[in-house]
Short mmCIF file of C-alpha atoms in Angstrom, two decimals:
data_model
loop_
_atom_site.label_atom_id
_atom_site.label_comp_id
_atom_site.label_asym_id
_atom_site.label_seq_id
_atom_site.Cartn_x
_atom_site.Cartn_y
_atom_site.Cartn_z
CA UNK A 1 110.58 105.79 90.68
CA UNK A 2 110.82 109.49 89.78
CA UNK A 3 114.29 110.29 91.07
CA UNK A 4 114.89 113.60 89.32
CA UNK A 5 113.50 115.99 91.93
CA UNK A 6 113.93 119.73 92.53
CA UNK A 7 116.41 120.39 95.33
CA UNK A 8 117.21 123.38 97.54
CA UNK A 9 119.74 124.38 94.86
CA UNK A 10 116.98 124.77 92.25
CA UNK A 11 115.08 127.79 93.60
CA UNK A 12 115.86 131.21 95.05
CA UNK A 13 114.76 131.26 98.69
CA UNK A 14 115.80 134.85 99.48
CA UNK A 15 113.13 136.58 101.53
CA UNK A 16 110.79 133.60 101.24
CA UNK A 17 109.23 131.62 104.07
CA UNK A 18 110.47 128.05 103.62
CA UNK A 19 108.93 125.20 105.62
CA UNK A 20 111.46 122.37 106.09
CA UNK A 21 110.31 118.92 107.24
CA UNK A 22 113.28 117.49 109.15
CA UNK A 23 113.76 114.22 110.99
CA UNK A 24 114.45 115.34 114.57
CA UNK A 25 113.15 112.06 116.03
CA UNK A 26 116.14 111.86 118.40
CA UNK A 27 116.47 109.60 121.45
CA UNK A 28 115.80 111.45 124.72
CA UNK A 29 116.53 110.38 128.29
CA UNK A 30 115.22 112.74 130.98
CA UNK A 31 115.00 115.54 128.43
CA UNK A 32 118.62 115.07 127.30
CA UNK A 33 119.44 114.15 123.69
CA UNK A 34 121.58 110.98 123.72
CA UNK A 35 122.35 110.83 119.97
CA UNK A 36 122.39 113.97 117.81
CA UNK A 37 123.09 112.24 114.46
CA UNK A 38 119.76 113.31 112.97
CA UNK A 39 120.23 116.94 114.00
CA UNK A 40 123.71 117.04 112.47
CA UNK A 41 122.37 115.43 109.27
CA UNK A 42 119.81 118.25 108.86
CA UNK A 43 122.33 121.10 109.22
CA UNK A 44 123.58 121.42 105.59
CA UNK A 45 120.07 122.08 104.22
CA UNK A 46 119.16 124.48 107.04
CA UNK A 47 122.47 126.35 106.71
CA UNK A 48 122.05 126.67 102.93
CA UNK A 49 118.62 128.27 103.36
CA UNK A 50 119.90 130.63 106.10
CA UNK A 51 122.79 131.68 103.84
CA UNK A 52 120.33 132.31 100.99
CA UNK A 53 118.32 134.71 103.18
CA UNK A 54 115.26 132.50 103.63
CA UNK A 55 112.97 132.64 106.63
CA UNK A 56 113.43 129.06 107.76
CA UNK A 57 110.51 127.30 109.49
CA UNK A 58 111.40 123.80 110.73
CA UNK A 59 109.01 120.99 111.67
CA UNK A 60 109.39 117.36 112.74
CA UNK A 61 107.78 114.60 114.77
CA UNK A 62 109.41 113.07 117.85
CA UNK A 63 108.38 109.75 119.38
CA UNK A 64 105.10 107.96 118.85
CA UNK A 65 102.93 110.33 121.01
CA UNK A 66 100.44 107.66 122.07
CA UNK A 67 98.85 109.44 125.02
CA UNK A 68 98.54 112.94 123.62
CA UNK A 69 100.93 115.92 123.79
CA UNK A 70 103.40 115.88 126.69
CA UNK A 71 106.58 117.72 127.65
CA UNK A 72 108.57 114.46 127.46
CA UNK A 73 108.14 114.49 123.69
CA UNK A 74 108.41 118.23 123.12
CA UNK A 75 111.00 119.46 120.59
CA UNK A 76 112.33 122.03 123.11
CA UNK A 77 115.65 120.13 123.65
CA UNK A 78 116.11 119.97 119.86
CA UNK A 79 115.66 123.75 119.58
CA UNK A 80 118.36 124.29 122.22
CA UNK A 81 120.81 121.93 120.50
CA UNK A 82 120.07 123.42 117.07
CA UNK A 83 120.81 126.92 118.40
CA UNK A 84 124.24 125.69 119.55
CA UNK A 85 124.97 123.97 116.24
CA UNK A 86 123.86 126.89 114.06
CA UNK A 87 125.45 129.50 116.32
CA UNK A 88 122.26 131.56 116.30
CA UNK A 89 118.96 131.56 118.21
CA UNK A 90 116.25 129.15 117.09
CA UNK A 91 112.82 130.49 118.07
CA UNK A 92 110.88 127.52 119.43
CA UNK A 93 107.08 127.72 119.27
CA UNK A 94 105.99 125.55 122.18
CA UNK A 95 102.27 125.62 121.27
CA UNK A 96 100.81 122.08 121.25
CA UNK A 97 98.52 123.11 118.39
CA UNK A 98 101.72 123.39 116.22
CA UNK A 99 100.27 125.87 113.68
CA UNK A 100 98.17 128.12 115.96
CA UNK A 101 98.37 131.85 116.68
CA UNK A 102 101.77 131.56 118.36
CA UNK A 103 103.27 130.00 115.22
CA UNK A 104 101.60 132.56 112.93
CA UNK A 105 102.94 135.44 115.07
CA UNK A 106 106.46 133.94 115.26
CA UNK A 107 106.61 133.56 111.46
CA UNK A 108 105.21 137.07 110.87
CA UNK A 109 108.03 138.51 113.01
CA UNK A 110 110.82 136.71 111.10
CA UNK A 111 113.65 138.47 109.30
CA UNK A 112 115.74 136.95 106.50
CA UNK A 113 118.02 134.21 107.89
CA UNK A 114 115.88 133.65 111.02
CA UNK A 115 114.96 130.13 112.16
CA UNK A 116 111.70 129.03 113.83
CA UNK A 117 111.06 125.48 115.06
CA UNK A 118 107.43 124.36 115.41
CA UNK A 119 106.25 121.94 118.09
CA UNK A 120 106.16 118.14 117.53
CA UNK A 121 103.85 117.58 114.51
CA UNK A 122 102.35 114.48 116.15
CA UNK A 123 100.91 116.65 118.92
CA UNK A 124 98.18 117.45 116.38
CA UNK A 125 96.92 113.85 116.48
CA UNK A 126 97.01 111.45 113.57
CA UNK A 127 98.58 113.30 110.67
CA UNK A 128 97.32 110.83 108.09
CA UNK A 129 93.61 111.08 109.00
CA UNK A 130 90.98 113.68 108.04
CA UNK A 131 92.60 115.99 110.55
CA UNK A 132 95.65 115.77 108.25
CA UNK A 133 93.95 117.76 105.48
CA UNK A 134 93.28 120.71 107.77
CA UNK A 135 96.77 120.44 109.26
CA UNK A 136 98.36 120.30 105.78
CA UNK A 137 96.62 123.55 104.82
CA UNK A 138 97.63 125.30 108.06
CA UNK A 139 101.28 124.27 107.57
CA UNK A 140 101.18 125.60 104.00
CA UNK A 141 99.61 128.88 105.21
CA UNK A 142 102.79 129.54 107.22
CA UNK A 143 105.11 129.22 104.20
CA UNK A 144 105.77 130.10 100.56
CA UNK A 145 107.86 127.02 99.69
CA UNK A 146 108.39 123.56 101.17
CA UNK A 147 111.48 121.34 101.51
CA UNK A 148 111.30 117.70 102.58
CA UNK A 149 114.54 116.54 104.20
CA UNK A 150 113.11 113.73 106.37
CA UNK A 151 113.84 110.51 104.48
CA UNK A 152 113.07 108.43 107.58
CA UNK A 153 109.44 109.63 107.36
CA UNK A 154 109.13 109.80 103.58
CA UNK A 155 107.30 106.47 103.33
CA UNK A 156 104.36 107.95 105.26
CA UNK A 157 101.75 110.09 103.50
CA UNK A 158 101.44 112.42 106.51
CA UNK A 159 100.37 116.08 106.48
CA UNK A 160 103.88 117.40 107.19
CA UNK A 161 105.53 114.97 104.73
CA UNK A 162 103.29 114.93 101.66
CA UNK A 163 99.92 116.59 102.40
CA UNK A 164 101.33 120.10 102.68
CA UNK A 165 102.73 120.03 99.11
CA UNK A 166 99.28 120.25 97.49
CA UNK A 167 98.60 123.60 99.16
CA UNK A 168 102.11 124.94 98.49
CA UNK A 169 101.59 124.13 94.78
CA UNK A 170 98.20 125.85 94.77
CA UNK A 171 99.80 129.11 95.85
CA UNK A 172 102.56 128.78 93.23
CA UNK A 173 105.29 127.71 95.65
CA UNK A 174 108.10 125.20 95.14
CA UNK A 175 108.19 121.70 96.70
CA UNK A 176 111.80 120.52 96.83
CA UNK A 177 113.98 117.95 98.61
CA UNK A 178 116.86 118.80 100.92
CA UNK A 179 120.46 117.56 100.71
CA UNK A 180 119.83 114.57 102.98
CA UNK A 181 116.85 113.39 100.91
CA UNK A 182 118.81 113.95 97.71
CA UNK A 183 121.68 111.80 98.99
CA UNK A 184 119.28 108.98 99.91
CA UNK A 185 117.58 109.17 96.50
CA UNK A 186 120.95 109.14 94.74
CA UNK A 187 122.41 106.18 96.63
CA UNK A 188 119.36 103.95 97.12
CA UNK A 189 117.64 104.95 93.88
CA UNK A 190 120.70 104.35 91.74
CA UNK A 191 121.51 101.09 93.52
CA UNK A 192 118.10 99.72 92.58
CA UNK A 193 117.60 101.37 89.19
CA UNK A 194 121.09 101.62 87.76
CA UNK A 195 123.70 99.75 89.86
CA UNK A 196 127.38 99.47 89.00
CA UNK A 197 127.92 95.70 88.66
CA UNK A 198 128.56 93.18 90.09
CA UNK A 199 125.67 94.10 92.41
CA UNK A 200 125.39 92.17 95.70
CA UNK A 201 122.56 92.49 98.23
CA UNK A 202 122.89 91.17 101.78
CA UNK A 203 119.67 90.67 103.71
CA UNK A 204 119.56 89.71 107.37
CA UNK A 205 117.39 90.32 110.40
CA UNK A 206 114.93 87.99 112.01
CA UNK A 207 111.96 87.75 109.66
CA UNK A 208 111.32 86.83 106.05
CA UNK A 209 107.86 88.41 106.35
CA UNK A 210 109.22 91.96 106.68
CA UNK A 211 111.48 91.52 103.65
CA UNK A 212 109.25 89.53 101.26
CA UNK A 213 108.91 92.21 98.61
CA UNK A 214 112.55 93.27 99.02
CA UNK A 215 113.83 89.76 98.28
CA UNK A 216 111.46 89.45 95.33
CA UNK A 217 112.39 92.87 93.88
CA UNK A 218 116.13 92.57 94.46
CA UNK A 219 116.34 89.12 92.84
CA UNK A 220 115.39 90.85 89.57
CA UNK A 221 118.22 93.38 89.99
CA UNK A 222 121.20 91.77 91.77
CA UNK A 223 123.91 89.40 90.63
CA UNK A 224 124.19 87.80 94.08
CA UNK A 225 121.73 87.70 96.98
CA UNK A 226 123.10 86.77 100.42
CA UNK A 227 120.82 85.71 103.27
CA UNK A 228 121.77 85.77 106.97
CA UNK A 229 120.19 86.37 110.36
CA UNK A 230 117.10 84.69 111.75
CA UNK A 231 115.35 84.56 108.39
CA UNK A 232 117.87 81.97 107.14
CA UNK A 233 116.19 79.25 109.23
CA UNK A 234 112.89 79.64 107.37
CA UNK A 235 114.84 78.98 104.15
CA UNK A 236 116.57 75.97 105.76
CA UNK A 237 113.28 74.47 106.87
CA UNK A 238 111.86 75.05 103.38
CA UNK A 239 114.76 72.89 102.11
CA UNK A 240 113.84 70.17 104.61
CA UNK A 241 116.78 70.79 106.99
CA UNK A 242 116.64 70.29 110.78
CA UNK A 243 116.60 73.75 112.43
CA UNK A 244 116.13 72.71 116.08
CA UNK A 245 114.42 75.48 118.07
CA UNK A 246 115.56 78.25 115.68
CA UNK A 247 113.24 81.06 114.69
CA UNK A 248 110.97 80.01 111.82
CA UNK A 249 107.99 81.53 110.02
CA UNK A 250 105.88 78.52 109.04
CA UNK A 251 103.59 80.66 106.85
CA UNK A 252 106.52 81.63 104.62
CA UNK A 253 108.05 78.21 103.84
CA UNK A 254 106.46 78.05 100.37
CA UNK A 255 107.57 81.60 99.65
CA UNK A 256 111.15 80.77 100.71
CA UNK A 257 111.13 77.77 98.35
CA UNK A 258 109.79 79.98 95.55
CA UNK A 259 112.60 82.51 96.03
CA UNK A 260 115.29 79.82 95.87
CA UNK A 261 113.70 78.53 92.63
CA UNK A 262 113.35 82.06 91.23
CA UNK A 263 117.06 82.75 91.82
CA UNK A 264 117.96 79.54 89.99
CA UNK A 265 115.65 80.37 87.07
CA UNK A 266 117.13 83.87 86.76
CA UNK A 267 120.69 82.55 87.05
CA UNK A 268 121.39 84.55 90.22
CA UNK A 269 123.68 83.42 93.03
CA UNK A 270 121.60 82.81 96.16
CA UNK A 271 123.81 82.25 99.20
CA UNK A 272 122.61 80.77 102.49
CA UNK A 273 124.80 80.08 105.57
CA UNK A 274 126.83 76.84 105.45
CA UNK A 275 127.59 76.83 109.18
CA UNK A 276 125.76 78.24 112.16
CA UNK A 277 126.53 79.39 115.72
CA UNK A 278 124.03 77.63 117.99
CA UNK A 279 123.06 77.83 121.67
CA UNK A 280 120.58 76.00 123.89
CA UNK A 281 118.57 79.19 124.52
CA UNK A 282 118.33 82.85 123.54
CA UNK A 283 120.63 85.01 125.75
CA UNK A 284 118.79 86.64 128.66
CA UNK A 285 119.56 89.48 129.14
CA UNK A 286 120.45 89.93 125.48
CA UNK A 287 124.13 90.75 126.18
CA UNK A 288 124.64 87.93 128.73
CA UNK A 289 127.53 85.50 128.41
CA UNK A 290 126.46 82.49 126.39
CA UNK A 291 127.84 79.06 125.60
CA UNK A 292 127.82 78.35 121.87
CA UNK A 293 128.56 75.52 119.45
CA UNK A 294 129.37 75.95 115.76
CA UNK A 295 127.78 73.31 113.52
CA UNK A 296 127.19 72.81 109.81
CA UNK A 297 123.89 74.37 108.82
CA UNK A 298 122.28 71.00 108.10
CA UNK A 299 123.32 69.62 111.50
CA UNK A 300 121.64 71.98 113.99
CA UNK A 301 120.88 69.92 117.15
CA UNK A 302 117.17 69.40 117.86
CA UNK A 303 117.48 71.14 121.27
CA UNK A 304 119.43 74.20 120.00
CA UNK A 305 118.80 77.39 118.04
CA UNK A 306 120.88 79.18 115.43
CA UNK A 307 121.86 82.68 116.56
CA UNK A 308 124.63 83.80 114.14
CA UNK A 309 126.38 82.76 110.94
CA UNK A 310 129.47 80.59 111.49
CA UNK A 311 133.10 81.30 110.48
CA UNK A 312 132.96 79.35 107.19
CA UNK A 313 129.87 81.34 106.15
CA UNK A 314 131.51 84.63 107.17
CA UNK A 315 134.51 83.76 104.95
CA UNK A 316 132.22 82.78 102.06
CA UNK A 317 130.24 86.04 102.34
CA UNK A 318 133.44 88.10 102.55
CA UNK A 319 134.63 86.40 99.34
CA UNK A 320 131.28 87.12 97.66
CA UNK A 321 131.54 90.88 98.23
CA UNK A 322 135.26 91.17 97.45
CA UNK A 323 134.84 91.96 93.75
CA UNK A 324 131.44 93.64 94.01
CA UNK A 325 130.99 97.18 92.74
CA UNK A 326 127.69 97.90 94.54
CA UNK A 327 126.60 96.33 97.84
CA UNK A 328 123.32 96.98 99.66
CA UNK A 329 123.08 95.56 103.18
CA UNK A 330 119.93 95.48 105.28
CA UNK A 331 119.71 93.44 108.48
CA UNK A 332 122.32 91.91 110.83
CA UNK A 333 123.69 88.36 110.48
CA UNK A 334 122.89 87.37 114.05
CA UNK A 335 122.03 88.67 117.52
CA UNK A 336 124.57 91.49 117.16
CA UNK A 337 123.64 93.05 120.54
CA UNK A 338 125.48 90.12 122.18
CA UNK A 339 129.31 90.27 121.85
CA UNK A 340 129.57 86.48 121.29
CA UNK A 341 126.88 86.55 118.61
CA UNK A 342 128.05 89.73 116.85
CA UNK A 343 130.99 87.98 115.17
CA UNK A 344 129.16 87.23 111.89
CA UNK A 345 127.80 90.75 111.53
CA UNK A 346 131.23 92.17 112.33
CA UNK A 347 132.89 89.94 109.72
CA UNK A 348 130.50 91.17 107.02
CA UNK A 349 131.02 94.81 108.07
CA UNK A 350 134.81 94.31 107.96
CA UNK A 351 134.58 92.74 104.50
CA UNK A 352 132.52 95.68 103.22
CA UNK A 353 134.97 98.16 104.75
CA UNK A 354 137.75 96.56 102.66
CA UNK A 355 136.00 96.51 99.28
CA UNK A 356 136.17 99.39 96.83
CA UNK A 357 132.45 98.92 96.12
CA UNK A 358 129.74 101.51 96.71
CA UNK A 359 128.48 100.25 100.09
CA UNK A 360 124.97 101.21 101.16
CA UNK A 361 123.66 100.31 104.61
CA UNK A 362 119.87 100.26 104.72
CA UNK A 363 119.06 101.91 108.03
CA UNK A 364 117.56 100.38 111.17
CA UNK A 365 119.47 97.56 112.89
CA UNK A 366 122.10 97.36 110.13
CA UNK A 367 122.99 101.03 110.64
CA UNK A 368 123.10 100.54 114.42
CA UNK A 369 125.31 97.45 114.03
CA UNK A 370 127.77 99.09 111.63
CA UNK A 371 128.09 102.18 113.84
CA UNK A 372 128.29 100.16 117.05
CA UNK A 373 131.04 97.95 115.60
CA UNK A 374 133.05 100.99 114.48
CA UNK A 375 132.71 100.64 110.69
CA UNK A 376 130.30 103.52 110.04
CA UNK A 377 132.89 105.84 108.48
CA UNK A 378 134.06 103.10 106.08
CA UNK A 379 130.69 102.86 104.30
CA UNK A 380 129.69 104.97 101.28
CA UNK A 381 126.24 105.66 102.66
CA UNK A 382 124.28 104.76 105.79
CA UNK A 383 120.58 105.36 105.25
CA UNK A 384 118.71 107.44 107.83
CA UNK A 385 115.46 105.56 107.18
CA UNK A 386 114.79 101.98 108.27
CA UNK A 387 111.25 101.48 106.96
CA UNK A 388 111.72 104.03 104.18
CA UNK A 389 114.90 102.43 102.84
CA UNK A 390 113.24 98.99 102.88
CA UNK A 391 110.28 100.31 100.89
CA UNK A 392 112.66 102.03 98.47
CA UNK A 393 114.50 98.71 97.95
CA UNK A 394 111.12 97.05 97.34
CA UNK A 395 110.67 99.46 94.44
CA UNK A 396 107.76 101.26 96.10
CA UNK A 397 107.08 104.93 95.48
CA UNK A 398 107.60 106.91 98.68
CA UNK A 399 104.96 109.64 99.27
CA UNK A 400 107.57 112.12 100.55
CA UNK A 401 109.68 111.68 97.42
CA UNK A 402 106.76 111.54 94.97
CA UNK A 403 105.26 114.78 96.35
CA UNK A 404 108.36 116.86 95.50
CA UNK A 405 108.34 118.75 92.17
CA UNK A 406 110.16 117.15 89.25
CA UNK A 407 113.01 119.14 87.75
#
């Protein structure tokens, strides 16, 4: 997977223009940042470069930018918050072209330790298309060296993530990873390539289809694989069990059967829920009060759907992680946004908080659930990338990681 990458500690940035790809894709309501986690996560790398006397040029995307550049998705609020956090002015280049004359002039005027933030990279249109080549070159023209610290975007071969590195290399510059990327590579990479055993993986969420390759790859690596969430019902149906009106992916029944057989052949523990929290319908709204019934997993009523793991399953899963030394968890055990149906997810989070294992939470809904339930600070590592961490666990090479120079 190529995990031994140059970091910001491996080159001298003094006096050099360093372009840093951050993940400032923060939630905004009426121009106000509602969660600054991603900004805080970027600070160590930025501060290190400032302290080294670099001229620090930051870039990031924000939102999906479907209808062209707009002030609602400008990085202006991020620049203001960054200035507060760093205790120094961050010069924001508001130009929708991102790398135009305004950016060139702002960079030319920089002194050592100065910080410039470019406008939302997605304002340039699709970064991965032909336009991306031109954009990659223009980004590289602004800098001497490049640092990727945006793990959440590292699975995309975009201009500001991977494309720019080619042109930095051509001019003899360094392509490195920042502290946040390095931490992700260390935790997720080592979990997959060289785990401390016993190694347990917990996979939840609603669909088997989004985790096909992850299940397949992890079965080769883990000692125990635990399945929860909506995807469990596809496995139940594959075993011929009644699942009522539960979520099911008919196209993946054969695959589910194959995975159960593969686990058996490899001598791996493959745990599915033994009891299930059911209801007559999905809660609407999602956090509404709901009447539930706990049944054994092979006795789901025909007119009901499974929406969480039951108490016996929660106890079994807690027991399974008790002696683990490495645990990777991706995907909640039920509809965690509903207090009544968050019990299973909470039980697993509590069990992980009590183990002395290396506990790695794989971004997305799992990260949201762990933080929301108050267990975030009890985990060894919470990944900042949902899609990226999934692809890493699949064993895929991530463009943003691959593009960095090897040590």
